């Protein structure tokens, strides 16, 4: 298996941290235990008991009694005078008690016990320290090694996932905007991969939209410019005023079309760049719809408004919902054949605003892209009817800001059925 640098870095960092922690705990334990005279109770008891025993015998017999105790307990015990004690004091750390002083290092200890009212000192040691058993140290080493094995199998999938994420990020940086990171082996890294995939998808969509927008704008600008160029050439050779006026009117129409395109592009660019401040208010949607339906009323077509509720309360931005609804009504009037139907529904959770017409309808293939910018694929809704395919893209943006959706279906009237739906209660976050 391929062990990358990230794996070794993470693995050794964790092992080093555990090793350092183990060493610090061991030192703390040793310091506290070794500095506690009670930790040497066994040795201390032997010395005190022997001292108490010796005082019941003549001083001349003490050496023999100590030698006897030496053999009996199998311990290095000796008795010396105060005059020679300084030569025998080890150059070690020590802990002093009322009756016993303990000198110690990492492996051995020596205990000194002065005999009361006598110029004599009992010495036990050096003997192996009871607080530093080798078996305990071996167990600690084995535990750290086992912990290292566990950490290895824990860190290994994390390291692989991080390497995959790093490679994908590198490929993304070199221009592969469609890159996706496979599912992670570790649940700890999966959220990062999901975030990366979401970011990559979003950036890829923005880049694709930018390309489509650039191509569409180029096409939209090229057509009126070509017509104007042709009209200017004809105008130069025109012999009569009627011809000149005719082509001047054509150039004027093309300029107005370019101006309209630029204005719509500016509006769409403002919508696309960032979300504006949305002023959500809880108010009656029915009043807004009534006003718009009344403003679009005409003798040339019939608008039927259906709402079975007296009022439909919802949280929304009146300006943007009004704009989206107005775009749908404008399209319905433009492409319909004299009959429109507007419906307003609410189930307490979702509010739905529906606009239907009896026009030629929309092909199923075109329904998938109808809310994209500059989408004018359907023949019945071509350039001759006006517009640049930005109105429905703006409608889709407005519904996105309201955490809702804009969809299109076939209408029972025979034409298109556009549905705007958003939550009654605004969802923050």
Coordinates of C-alpha atoms in Angstrom, one line a residue, residues 143-301:
X143 CA 0.6 -0.5 25.6
X144 CA 2.1 2.3 23.6
X145 CA 2.9 -0.1 20.8
X146 CA -0.6 -1.5 20.7
X147 CA -1.9 2.0 20.8
X148 CA 0.3 2.8 17.8
X149 CA -1.2 -0.1 15.9
X150 CA -4.7 1.0 16.7
X151 CA -3.8 4.6 15.6
X152 CA -2.3 3.2 12.4
X153 CA -5.6 1.7 11.3
X154 CA -7.5 4.8 12.4
X155 CA -5.2 7.3 10.6
X156 CA -4.7 5.3 7.5
X157 CA -8.2 5.8 5.9
X158 CA -8.1 9.5 7.0
X159 CA -4.7 9.9 5.3
X160 CA -6.0 8.2 2.1
X161 CA -9.0 10.5 2.0
X162 CA -6.9 13.6 2.6
X163 CA -4.6 12.5 -0.3
X164 CA -7.6 12.0 -2.6
X165 CA -9.0 15.4 -1.6
X166 CA -5.6 17.1 -2.1
X167 CA -5.3 15.5 -5.6
X168 CA -8.8 16.5 -6.6
X169 CA -8.1 20.1 -5.4
X170 CA -4.9 20.1 -7.4
X171 CA -6.7 18.9 -10.6
X172 CA -9.4 21.5 -9.9
X173 CA -6.7 24.1 -9.7
X174 CA -5.4 23.0 -13.1
X175 CA -8.8 23.5 -14.7
X176 CA -10.7 20.2 -14.3
X177 CA -13.8 21.9 -12.9
X178 CA -15.9 18.7 -13.3
X179 CA -13.8 16.8 -10.8
X180 CA -15.6 15.0 -8.0
X181 CA -14.1 13.3 -4.9
X182 CA -15.2 9.7 -4.4
X183 CA -16.9 8.7 -1.2
X184 CA -14.5 8.8 1.8
X185 CA -13.4 5.8 3.7
X186 CA -13.4 7.8 6.9
X187 CA -16.6 9.5 8.3
X188 CA -14.3 12.3 9.7
X189 CA -13.3 13.4 6.2
X190 CA -16.6 12.8 4.4
X191 CA -18.1 16.3 5.4
X192 CA -15.0 18.0 3.8
X193 CA -15.4 15.9 0.6
X194 CA -19.1 16.8 0.5
X195 CA -18.2 20.5 0.9
X196 CA -15.6 20.3 -1.8
X197 CA -17.9 18.5 -4.2
X198 CA -20.6 21.1 -3.6
X199 CA -18.1 23.9 -4.1
X200 CA -16.7 22.4 -7.3
X201 CA -20.2 21.8 -8.7
X202 CA -21.2 25.4 -7.9
X203 CA -18.1 26.8 -9.5
X204 CA -18.5 24.5 -12.5
X205 CA -22.1 25.7 -12.9
X206 CA -21.0 29.3 -12.7
X207 CA -18.3 28.8 -15.3
X208 CA -20.7 27.0 -17.6
X209 CA -23.3 29.7 -17.1
X210 CA -20.7 32.3 -17.9
X211 CA -19.7 30.5 -21.1
X212 CA -23.4 30.2 -22.1
X213 CA -24.0 33.8 -21.3
X214 CA -21.0 34.9 -23.3
X215 CA -22.0 32.8 -26.3
X216 CA -25.6 34.0 -26.0
X217 CA -24.7 37.7 -25.7
X218 CA -22.3 37.3 -28.7
X219 CA -25.2 35.9 -30.7
X220 CA -27.7 38.4 -29.6
X221 CA -25.4 41.3 -30.4
X222 CA -24.2 39.9 -33.7
X223 CA -27.7 39.7 -35.3
X224 CA -28.8 43.4 -34.9
X225 CA -25.3 44.6 -35.6
X226 CA -25.2 42.6 -38.9
X227 CA -28.6 44.0 -39.8
X228 CA -27.4 47.5 -39.0
X229 CA -24.3 47.1 -41.0
X230 CA -26.2 45.9 -44.0
X231 CA -28.7 48.8 -43.6
X232 CA -25.8 51.3 -43.6
X233 CA -24.4 49.8 -46.8
X234 CA -27.7 50.1 -48.5
X235 CA -28.2 53.6 -47.1
X236 CA -25.0 54.8 -48.7
X237 CA -26.2 53.8 -52.1
X238 CA -29.8 54.9 -51.6
X239 CA -31.0 57.3 -54.4
X240 CA -34.3 58.4 -52.9
X241 CA -35.7 59.6 -49.6
X242 CA -38.1 56.7 -49.2
X243 CA -35.3 54.1 -49.3
X244 CA -33.2 56.2 -46.9
X245 CA -36.1 56.6 -44.4
X246 CA -36.8 52.8 -44.6
X247 CA -33.3 51.8 -43.7
X248 CA -32.9 54.5 -41.1
X249 CA -36.0 53.1 -39.4
X250 CA -34.4 49.6 -39.5
X251 CA -31.2 50.9 -38.0
X252 CA -33.2 52.7 -35.3
X253 CA -35.1 49.5 -34.5
X254 CA -31.8 47.5 -34.2
X255 CA -30.3 50.2 -31.9
X256 CA -33.5 50.0 -29.7
X257 CA -33.1 46.2 -29.7
X258 CA -29.5 46.5 -28.6
X259 CA -30.5 49.0 -25.9
X260 CA -33.2 46.7 -24.6
X261 CA -30.8 43.8 -24.6
X262 CA -28.2 45.7 -22.7
X263 CA -30.8 46.8 -20.1
X264 CA -32.0 43.2 -19.6
X265 CA -28.4 42.1 -19.3
X266 CA -27.7 44.6 -16.6
X267 CA -30.8 43.5 -14.7
X268 CA -29.9 39.8 -15.1
X269 CA -26.2 40.5 -14.1
X270 CA -27.3 42.3 -11.0
X271 CA -29.6 39.3 -10.1
X272 CA -26.8 36.8 -10.9
X273 CA -23.9 38.5 -9.1
X274 CA -25.4 38.4 -5.6
X275 CA -28.6 38.1 -3.7
X276 CA -30.2 41.5 -3.0
X277 CA -31.7 42.4 0.3
X278 CA -35.0 40.6 0.5
X279 CA -37.6 42.3 2.6
X280 CA -39.9 39.5 3.9
X281 CA -43.2 40.6 5.2
X282 CA -46.3 38.5 6.2
X283 CA -49.1 39.8 4.0
X284 CA -52.0 38.8 1.8
X285 CA -50.8 37.4 -1.5
X286 CA -54.3 37.6 -2.9
X287 CA -54.2 41.4 -2.9
X288 CA -51.0 41.5 -4.9
X289 CA -52.5 39.0 -7.5
X290 CA -55.8 41.0 -7.7
X291 CA -53.9 44.2 -8.5
X292 CA -51.8 42.5 -11.2
X293 CA -54.7 40.8 -12.8
X294 CA -56.7 44.0 -12.9
X295 CA -53.7 45.9 -14.5
X296 CA -53.4 43.2 -17.2
X297 CA -57.2 43.1 -17.9
X298 CA -58.0 43.9 -21.6
X299 CA -60.8 43.3 -24.1
X300 CA -58.4 41.4 -26.3
X301 CA -58.2 38.4 -23.9

